[in-house]
JSON list of C-alpha atoms in Angstrom, two decimals:
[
{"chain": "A", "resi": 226, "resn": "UNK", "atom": "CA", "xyz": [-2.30, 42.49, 80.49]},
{"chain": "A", "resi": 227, "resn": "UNK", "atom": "CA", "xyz": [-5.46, 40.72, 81.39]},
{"chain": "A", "resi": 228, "resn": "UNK", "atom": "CA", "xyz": [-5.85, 37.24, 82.31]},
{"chain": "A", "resi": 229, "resn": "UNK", "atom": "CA", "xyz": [-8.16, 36.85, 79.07]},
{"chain": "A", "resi": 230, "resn": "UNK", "atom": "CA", "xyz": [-5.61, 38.09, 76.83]},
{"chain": "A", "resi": 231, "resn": "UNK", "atom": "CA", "xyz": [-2.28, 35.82, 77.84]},
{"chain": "A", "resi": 232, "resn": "UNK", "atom": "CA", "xyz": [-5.05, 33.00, 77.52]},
{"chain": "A", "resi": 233, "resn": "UNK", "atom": "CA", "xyz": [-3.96, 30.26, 75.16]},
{"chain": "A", "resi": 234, "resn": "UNK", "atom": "CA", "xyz": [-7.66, 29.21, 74.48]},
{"chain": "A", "resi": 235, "resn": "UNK", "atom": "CA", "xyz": [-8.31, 27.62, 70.79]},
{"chain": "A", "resi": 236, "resn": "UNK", "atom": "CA", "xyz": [-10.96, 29.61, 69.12]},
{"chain": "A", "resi": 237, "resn": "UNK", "atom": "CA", "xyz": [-11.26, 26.85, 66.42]},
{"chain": "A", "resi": 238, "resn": "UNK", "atom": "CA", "xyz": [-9.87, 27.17, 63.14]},
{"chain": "A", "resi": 239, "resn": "UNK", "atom": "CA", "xyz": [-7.68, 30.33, 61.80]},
{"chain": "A", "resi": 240, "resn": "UNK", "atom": "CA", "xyz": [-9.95, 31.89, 58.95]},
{"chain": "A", "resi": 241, "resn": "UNK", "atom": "CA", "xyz": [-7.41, 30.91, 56.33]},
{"chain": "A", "resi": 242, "resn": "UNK", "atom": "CA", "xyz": [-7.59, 27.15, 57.39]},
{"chain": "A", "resi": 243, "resn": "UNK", "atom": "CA", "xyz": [-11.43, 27.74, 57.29]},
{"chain": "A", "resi": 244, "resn": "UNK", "atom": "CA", "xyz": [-11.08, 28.67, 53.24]},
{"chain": "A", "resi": 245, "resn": "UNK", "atom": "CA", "xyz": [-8.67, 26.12, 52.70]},
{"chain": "A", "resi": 246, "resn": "UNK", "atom": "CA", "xyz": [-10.85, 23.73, 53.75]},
{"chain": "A", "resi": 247, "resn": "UNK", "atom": "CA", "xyz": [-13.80, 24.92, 52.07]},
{"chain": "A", "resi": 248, "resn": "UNK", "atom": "CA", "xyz": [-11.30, 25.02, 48.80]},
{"chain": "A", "resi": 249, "resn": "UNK", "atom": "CA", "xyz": [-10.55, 21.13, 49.79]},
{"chain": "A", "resi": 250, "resn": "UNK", "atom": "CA", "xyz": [-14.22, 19.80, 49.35]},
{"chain": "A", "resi": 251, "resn": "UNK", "atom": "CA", "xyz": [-14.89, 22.45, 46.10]},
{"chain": "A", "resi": 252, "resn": "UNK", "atom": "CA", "xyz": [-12.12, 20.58, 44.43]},
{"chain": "A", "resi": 253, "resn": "UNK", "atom": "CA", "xyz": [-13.67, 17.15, 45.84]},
{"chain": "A", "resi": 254, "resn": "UNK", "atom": "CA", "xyz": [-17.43, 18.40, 44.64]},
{"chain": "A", "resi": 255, "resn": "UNK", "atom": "CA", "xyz": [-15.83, 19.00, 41.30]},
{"chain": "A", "resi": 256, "resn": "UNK", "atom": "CA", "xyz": [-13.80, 15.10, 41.47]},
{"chain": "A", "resi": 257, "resn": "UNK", "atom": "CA", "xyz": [-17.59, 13.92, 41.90]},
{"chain": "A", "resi": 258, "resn": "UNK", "atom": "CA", "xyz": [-19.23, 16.32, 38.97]},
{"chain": "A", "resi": 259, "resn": "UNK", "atom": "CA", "xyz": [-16.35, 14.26, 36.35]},
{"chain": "A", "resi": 260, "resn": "UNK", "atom": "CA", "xyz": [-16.92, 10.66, 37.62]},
{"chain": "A", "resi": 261, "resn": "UNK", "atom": "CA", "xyz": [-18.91, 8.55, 35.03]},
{"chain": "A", "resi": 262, "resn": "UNK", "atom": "CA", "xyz": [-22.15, 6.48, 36.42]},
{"chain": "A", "resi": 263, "resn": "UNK", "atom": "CA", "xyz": [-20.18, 3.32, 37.20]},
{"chain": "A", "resi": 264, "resn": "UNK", "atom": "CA", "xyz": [-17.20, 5.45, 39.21]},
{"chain": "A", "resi": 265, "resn": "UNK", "atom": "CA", "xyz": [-19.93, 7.14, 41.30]},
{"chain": "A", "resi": 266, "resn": "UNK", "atom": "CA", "xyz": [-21.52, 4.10, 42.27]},
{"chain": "A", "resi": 267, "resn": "UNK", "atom": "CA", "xyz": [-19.08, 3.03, 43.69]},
{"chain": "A", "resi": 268, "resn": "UNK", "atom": "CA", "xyz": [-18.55, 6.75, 45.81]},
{"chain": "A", "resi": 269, "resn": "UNK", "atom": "CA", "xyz": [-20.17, 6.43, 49.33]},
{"chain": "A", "resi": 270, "resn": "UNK", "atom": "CA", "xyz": [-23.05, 9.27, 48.91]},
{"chain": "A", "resi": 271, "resn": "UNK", "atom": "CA", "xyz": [-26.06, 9.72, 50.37]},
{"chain": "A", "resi": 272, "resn": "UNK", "atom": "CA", "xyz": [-29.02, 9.85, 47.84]},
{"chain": "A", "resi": 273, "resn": "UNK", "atom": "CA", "xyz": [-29.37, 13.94, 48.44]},
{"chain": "A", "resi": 274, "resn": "UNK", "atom": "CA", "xyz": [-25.52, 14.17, 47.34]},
{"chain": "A", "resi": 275, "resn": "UNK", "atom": "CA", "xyz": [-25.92, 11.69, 44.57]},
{"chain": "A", "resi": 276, "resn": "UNK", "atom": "CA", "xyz": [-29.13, 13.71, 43.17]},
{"chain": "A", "resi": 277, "resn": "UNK", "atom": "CA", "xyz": [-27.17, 16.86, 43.25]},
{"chain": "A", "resi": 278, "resn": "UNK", "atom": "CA", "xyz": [-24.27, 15.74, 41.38]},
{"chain": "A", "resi": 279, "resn": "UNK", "atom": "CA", "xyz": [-26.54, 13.79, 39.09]},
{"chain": "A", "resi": 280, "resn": "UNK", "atom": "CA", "xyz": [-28.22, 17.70, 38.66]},
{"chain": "A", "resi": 281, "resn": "UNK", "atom": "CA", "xyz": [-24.74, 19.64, 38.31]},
{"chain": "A", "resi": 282, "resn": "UNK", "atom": "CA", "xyz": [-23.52, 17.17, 35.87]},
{"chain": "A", "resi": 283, "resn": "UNK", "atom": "CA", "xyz": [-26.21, 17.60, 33.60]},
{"chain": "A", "resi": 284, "resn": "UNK", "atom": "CA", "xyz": [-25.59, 21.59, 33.44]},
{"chain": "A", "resi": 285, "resn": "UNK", "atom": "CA", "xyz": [-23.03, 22.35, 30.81]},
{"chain": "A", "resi": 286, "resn": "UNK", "atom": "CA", "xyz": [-22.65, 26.25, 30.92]},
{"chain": "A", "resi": 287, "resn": "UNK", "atom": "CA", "xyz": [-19.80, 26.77, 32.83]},
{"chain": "A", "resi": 288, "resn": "UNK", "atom": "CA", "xyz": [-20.96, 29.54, 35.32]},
{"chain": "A", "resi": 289, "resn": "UNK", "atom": "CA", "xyz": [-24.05, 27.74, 35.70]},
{"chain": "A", "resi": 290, "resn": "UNK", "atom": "CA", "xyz": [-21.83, 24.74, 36.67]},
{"chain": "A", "resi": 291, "resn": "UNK", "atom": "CA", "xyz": [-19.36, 26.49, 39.05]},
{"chain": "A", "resi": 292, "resn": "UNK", "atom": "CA", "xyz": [-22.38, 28.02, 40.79]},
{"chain": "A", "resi": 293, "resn": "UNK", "atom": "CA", "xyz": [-24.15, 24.56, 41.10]},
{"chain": "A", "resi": 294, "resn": "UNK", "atom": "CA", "xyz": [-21.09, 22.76, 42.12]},
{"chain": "A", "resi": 295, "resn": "UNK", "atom": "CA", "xyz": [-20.14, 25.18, 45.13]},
{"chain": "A", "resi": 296, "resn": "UNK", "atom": "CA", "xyz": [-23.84, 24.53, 46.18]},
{"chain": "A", "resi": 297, "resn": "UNK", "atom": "CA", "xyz": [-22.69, 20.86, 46.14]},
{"chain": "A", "resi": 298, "resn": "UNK", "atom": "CA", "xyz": [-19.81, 21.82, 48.18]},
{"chain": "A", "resi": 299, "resn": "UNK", "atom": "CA", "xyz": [-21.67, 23.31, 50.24]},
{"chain": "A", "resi": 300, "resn": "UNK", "atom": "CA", "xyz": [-23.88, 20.67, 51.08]},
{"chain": "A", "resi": 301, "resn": "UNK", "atom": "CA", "xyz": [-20.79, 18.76, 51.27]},
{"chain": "A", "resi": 302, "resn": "UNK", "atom": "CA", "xyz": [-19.63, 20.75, 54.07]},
{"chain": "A", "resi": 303, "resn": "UNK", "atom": "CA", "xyz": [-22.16, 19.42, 56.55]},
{"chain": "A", "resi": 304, "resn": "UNK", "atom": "CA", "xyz": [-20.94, 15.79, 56.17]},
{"chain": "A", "resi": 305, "resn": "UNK", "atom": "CA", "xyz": [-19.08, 14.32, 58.57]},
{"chain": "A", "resi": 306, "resn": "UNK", "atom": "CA", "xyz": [-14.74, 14.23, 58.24]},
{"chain": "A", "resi": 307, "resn": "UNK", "atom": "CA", "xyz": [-15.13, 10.36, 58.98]},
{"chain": "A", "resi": 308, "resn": "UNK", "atom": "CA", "xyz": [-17.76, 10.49, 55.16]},
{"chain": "A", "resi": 309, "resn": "UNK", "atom": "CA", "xyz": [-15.41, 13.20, 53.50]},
{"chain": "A", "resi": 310, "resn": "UNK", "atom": "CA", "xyz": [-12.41, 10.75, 54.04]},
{"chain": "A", "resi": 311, "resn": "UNK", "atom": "CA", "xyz": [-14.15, 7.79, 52.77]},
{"chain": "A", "resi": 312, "resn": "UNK", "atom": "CA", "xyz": [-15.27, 9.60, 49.69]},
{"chain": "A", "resi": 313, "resn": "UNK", "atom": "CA", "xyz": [-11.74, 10.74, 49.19]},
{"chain": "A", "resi": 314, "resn": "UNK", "atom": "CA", "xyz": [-10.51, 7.44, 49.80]},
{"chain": "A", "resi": 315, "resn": "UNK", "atom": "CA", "xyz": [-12.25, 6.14, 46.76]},
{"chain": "A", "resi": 316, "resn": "UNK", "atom": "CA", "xyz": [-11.18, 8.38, 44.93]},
{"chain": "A", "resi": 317, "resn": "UNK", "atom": "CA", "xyz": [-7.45, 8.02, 45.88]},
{"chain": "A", "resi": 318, "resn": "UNK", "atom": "CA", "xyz": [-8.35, 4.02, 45.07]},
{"chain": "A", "resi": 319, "resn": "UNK", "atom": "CA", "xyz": [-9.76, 4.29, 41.58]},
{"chain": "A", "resi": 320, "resn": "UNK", "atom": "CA", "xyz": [-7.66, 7.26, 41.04]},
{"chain": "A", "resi": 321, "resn": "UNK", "atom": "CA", "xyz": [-4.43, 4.68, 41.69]},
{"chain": "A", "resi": 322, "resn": "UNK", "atom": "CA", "xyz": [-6.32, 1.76, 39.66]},
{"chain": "A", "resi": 323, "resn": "UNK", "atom": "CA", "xyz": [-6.52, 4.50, 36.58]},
{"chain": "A", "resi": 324, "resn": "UNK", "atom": "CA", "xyz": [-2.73, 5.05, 36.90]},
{"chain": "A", "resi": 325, "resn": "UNK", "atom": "CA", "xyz": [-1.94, 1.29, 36.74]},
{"chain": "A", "resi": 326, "resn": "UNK", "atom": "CA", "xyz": [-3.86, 0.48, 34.34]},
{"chain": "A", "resi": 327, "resn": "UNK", "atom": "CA", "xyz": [-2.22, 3.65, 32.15]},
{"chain": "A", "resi": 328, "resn": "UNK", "atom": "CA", "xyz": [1.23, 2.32, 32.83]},
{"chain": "A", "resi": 329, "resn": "UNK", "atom": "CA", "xyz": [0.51, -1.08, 31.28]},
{"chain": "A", "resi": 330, "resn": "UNK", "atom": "CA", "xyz": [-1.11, 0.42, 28.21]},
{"chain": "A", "resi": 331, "resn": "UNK", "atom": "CA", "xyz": [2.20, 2.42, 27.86]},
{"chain": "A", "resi": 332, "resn": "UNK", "atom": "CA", "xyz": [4.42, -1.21, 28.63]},
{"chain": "A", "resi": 333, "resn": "UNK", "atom": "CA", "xyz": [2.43, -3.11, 26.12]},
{"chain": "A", "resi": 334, "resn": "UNK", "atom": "CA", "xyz": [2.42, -0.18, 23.68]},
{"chain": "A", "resi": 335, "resn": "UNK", "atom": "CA", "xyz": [6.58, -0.17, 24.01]},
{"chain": "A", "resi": 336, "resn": "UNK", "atom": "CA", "xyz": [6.59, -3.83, 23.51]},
{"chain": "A", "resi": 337, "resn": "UNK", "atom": "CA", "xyz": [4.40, -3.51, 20.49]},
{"chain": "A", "resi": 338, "resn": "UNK", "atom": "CA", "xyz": [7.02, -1.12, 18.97]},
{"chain": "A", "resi": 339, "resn": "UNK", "atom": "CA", "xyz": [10.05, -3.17, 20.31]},
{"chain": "A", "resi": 340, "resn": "UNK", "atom": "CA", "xyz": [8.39, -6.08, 18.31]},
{"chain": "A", "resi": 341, "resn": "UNK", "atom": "CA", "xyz": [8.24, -3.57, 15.22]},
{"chain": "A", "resi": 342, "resn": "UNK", "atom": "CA", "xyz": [11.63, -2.40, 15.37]},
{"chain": "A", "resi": 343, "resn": "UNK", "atom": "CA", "xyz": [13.52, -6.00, 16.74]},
{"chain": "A", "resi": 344, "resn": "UNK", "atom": "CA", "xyz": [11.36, -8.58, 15.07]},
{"chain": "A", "resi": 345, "resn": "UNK", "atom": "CA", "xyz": [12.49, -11.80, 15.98]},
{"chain": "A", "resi": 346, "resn": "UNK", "atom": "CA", "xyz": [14.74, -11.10, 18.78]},
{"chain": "A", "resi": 347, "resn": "UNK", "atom": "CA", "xyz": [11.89, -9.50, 20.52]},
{"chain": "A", "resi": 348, "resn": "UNK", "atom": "CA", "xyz": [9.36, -11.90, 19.86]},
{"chain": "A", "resi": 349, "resn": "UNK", "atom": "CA", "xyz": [11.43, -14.65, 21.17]},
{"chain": "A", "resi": 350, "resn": "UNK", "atom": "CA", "xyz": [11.17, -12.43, 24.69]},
{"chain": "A", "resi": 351, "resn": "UNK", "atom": "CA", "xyz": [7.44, -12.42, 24.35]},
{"chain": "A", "resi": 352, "resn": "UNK", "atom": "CA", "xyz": [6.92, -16.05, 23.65]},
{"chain": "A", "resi": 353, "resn": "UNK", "atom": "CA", "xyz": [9.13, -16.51, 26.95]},
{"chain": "A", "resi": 354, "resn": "UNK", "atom": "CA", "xyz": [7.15, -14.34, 28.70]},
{"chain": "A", "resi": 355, "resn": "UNK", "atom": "CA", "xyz": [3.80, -15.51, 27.05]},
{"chain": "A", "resi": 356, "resn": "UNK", "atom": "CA", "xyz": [4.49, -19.32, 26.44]},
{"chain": "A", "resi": 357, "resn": "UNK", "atom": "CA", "xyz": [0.91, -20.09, 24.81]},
{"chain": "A", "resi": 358, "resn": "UNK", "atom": "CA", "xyz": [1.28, -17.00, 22.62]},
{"chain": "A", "resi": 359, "resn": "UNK", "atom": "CA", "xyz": [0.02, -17.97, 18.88]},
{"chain": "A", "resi": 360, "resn": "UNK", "atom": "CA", "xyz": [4.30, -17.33, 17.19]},
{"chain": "A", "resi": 361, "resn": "UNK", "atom": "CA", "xyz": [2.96, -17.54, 13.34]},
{"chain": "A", "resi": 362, "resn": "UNK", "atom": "CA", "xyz": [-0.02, -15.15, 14.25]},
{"chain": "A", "resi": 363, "resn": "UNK", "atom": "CA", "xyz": [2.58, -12.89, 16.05]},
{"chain": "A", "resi": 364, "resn": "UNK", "atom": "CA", "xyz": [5.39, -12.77, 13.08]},
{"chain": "A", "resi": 365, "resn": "UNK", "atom": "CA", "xyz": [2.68, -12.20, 10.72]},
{"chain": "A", "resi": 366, "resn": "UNK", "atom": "CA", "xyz": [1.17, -9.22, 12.41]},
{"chain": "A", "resi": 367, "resn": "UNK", "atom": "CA", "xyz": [4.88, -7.78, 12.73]},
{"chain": "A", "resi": 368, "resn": "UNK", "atom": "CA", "xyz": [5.25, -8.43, 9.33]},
{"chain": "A", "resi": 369, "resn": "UNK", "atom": "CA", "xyz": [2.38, -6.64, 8.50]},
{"chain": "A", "resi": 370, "resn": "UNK", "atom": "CA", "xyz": [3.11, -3.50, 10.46]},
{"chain": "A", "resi": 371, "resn": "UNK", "atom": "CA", "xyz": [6.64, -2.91, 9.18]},
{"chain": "A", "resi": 372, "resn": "UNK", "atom": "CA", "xyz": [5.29, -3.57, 5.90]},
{"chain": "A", "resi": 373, "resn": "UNK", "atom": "CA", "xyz": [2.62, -0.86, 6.26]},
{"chain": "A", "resi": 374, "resn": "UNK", "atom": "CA", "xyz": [5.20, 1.59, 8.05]},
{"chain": "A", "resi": 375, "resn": "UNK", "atom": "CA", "xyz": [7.35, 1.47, 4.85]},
{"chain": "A", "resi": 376, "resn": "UNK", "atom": "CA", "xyz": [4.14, 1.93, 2.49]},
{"chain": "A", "resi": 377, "resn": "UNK", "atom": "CA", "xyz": [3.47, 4.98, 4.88]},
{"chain": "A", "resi": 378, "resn": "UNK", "atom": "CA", "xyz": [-0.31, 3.20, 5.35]},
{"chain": "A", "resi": 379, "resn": "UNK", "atom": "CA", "xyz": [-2.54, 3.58, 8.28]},
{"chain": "A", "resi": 380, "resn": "UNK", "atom": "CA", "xyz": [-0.91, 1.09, 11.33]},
{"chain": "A", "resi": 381, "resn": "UNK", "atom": "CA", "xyz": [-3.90, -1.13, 11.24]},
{"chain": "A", "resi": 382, "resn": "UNK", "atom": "CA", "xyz": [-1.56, -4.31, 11.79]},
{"chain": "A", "resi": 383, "resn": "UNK", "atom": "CA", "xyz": [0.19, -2.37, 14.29]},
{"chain": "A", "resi": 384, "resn": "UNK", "atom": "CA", "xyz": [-3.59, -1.79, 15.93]},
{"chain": "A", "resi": 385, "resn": "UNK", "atom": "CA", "xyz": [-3.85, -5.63, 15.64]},
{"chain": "A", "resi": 386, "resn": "UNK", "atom": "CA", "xyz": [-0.98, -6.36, 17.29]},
{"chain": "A", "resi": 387, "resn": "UNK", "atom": "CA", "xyz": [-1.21, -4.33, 20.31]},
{"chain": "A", "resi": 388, "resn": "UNK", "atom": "CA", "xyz": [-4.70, -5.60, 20.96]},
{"chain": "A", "resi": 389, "resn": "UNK", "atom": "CA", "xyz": [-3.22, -9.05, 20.53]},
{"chain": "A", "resi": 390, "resn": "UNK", "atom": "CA", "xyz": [-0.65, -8.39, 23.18]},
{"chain": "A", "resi": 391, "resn": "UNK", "atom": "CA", "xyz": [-3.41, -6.67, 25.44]},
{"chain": "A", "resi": 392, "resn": "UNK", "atom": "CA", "xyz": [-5.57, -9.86, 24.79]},
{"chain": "A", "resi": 393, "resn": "UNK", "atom": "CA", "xyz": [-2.89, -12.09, 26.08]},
{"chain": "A", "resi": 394, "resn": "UNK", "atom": "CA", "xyz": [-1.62, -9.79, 29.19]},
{"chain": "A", "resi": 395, "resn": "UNK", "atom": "CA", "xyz": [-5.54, -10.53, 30.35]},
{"chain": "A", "resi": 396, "resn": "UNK", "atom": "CA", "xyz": [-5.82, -13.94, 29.73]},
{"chain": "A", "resi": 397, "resn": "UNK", "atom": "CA", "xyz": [-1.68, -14.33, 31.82]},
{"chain": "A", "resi": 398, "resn": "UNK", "atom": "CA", "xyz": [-3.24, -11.96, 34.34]}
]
């Protein structure tokens, strides 16, 4: 055995960490492609990177598109870890903003229904909760919704109501 070959010397990368890297910043090239205008203003790119995905989100045939985001990639490849990182941290931070702001649609939609289905037990929660709430507007619009559930009509009290709550979850926020 040679000297060379008992050698522990680091050649760089494996070939498979290589592609899995290259696989990281496709999948980031296509996070950018999705964003709307006001999302990728707020992405740290360079104006070369923001004309390209400006020019691969504006191709809608899908071969075209995979062909013109891995040339993004690509290009995406020569950045710098410390400008992939903040990129991705953007992401990560509107991507966690998108989730909160999910989960509260889904709390106010549950307390919409639980003000459906309880009525007055419920409401007396939300006024609690919400102490400059409008009560008469509230019973009404409950009214109104279990009225058009029974009548099998279109929920537009139900609508009402959950942009009421939404409208008063800003305002307490």
């Amino acid at each position: 055995m040679s000297n060379d070959e008992t050698d522990d010397a680091f050649d760089g990368p494996s070939r498979s960490q290589r592609r899995r890297d290259a696989t990281a910043i496709f999948k980031l090239a296509e996070s950018l492609v999705i964003l709307t205008d006001a999302q990728l203003s707020r992405v740290p790119l360079d104006q070369d990177l923001l004309v390209e995905v400006r020019r691969t989100r504006a191709i809608h045939q899908p071969i075209a598109r995979k062909r013109e985001t891995q040339y993004l990639a690509k290009l995406m490849r020569r950045l710098e870890p410390e400008e992939i990182d903040a990129i991705r941290l953007v992401l990560d931070i509107d991507r966690q903003q998108s989730h909160r702001e999910t989960a509260l649609l889904h709390q106010l939609e549950a307390l919409r229904d639980r003000l459906i289905a309880e009525g007055d037990a419920a409401l007396e929660d939300v006024l609690v909760q919400y102490p400059d709430a409008d009560r008469q507007q509230l019973r009404n619009l409950i009214r109104q919704a279990n009225v058009e559930a029974k009548k099998q009509k279109p929920p537009k009290a139900s609508r009402e109501l959950f942009r009421t709550l939404r409208d008063m979850q800003s305002q307490a926020g």
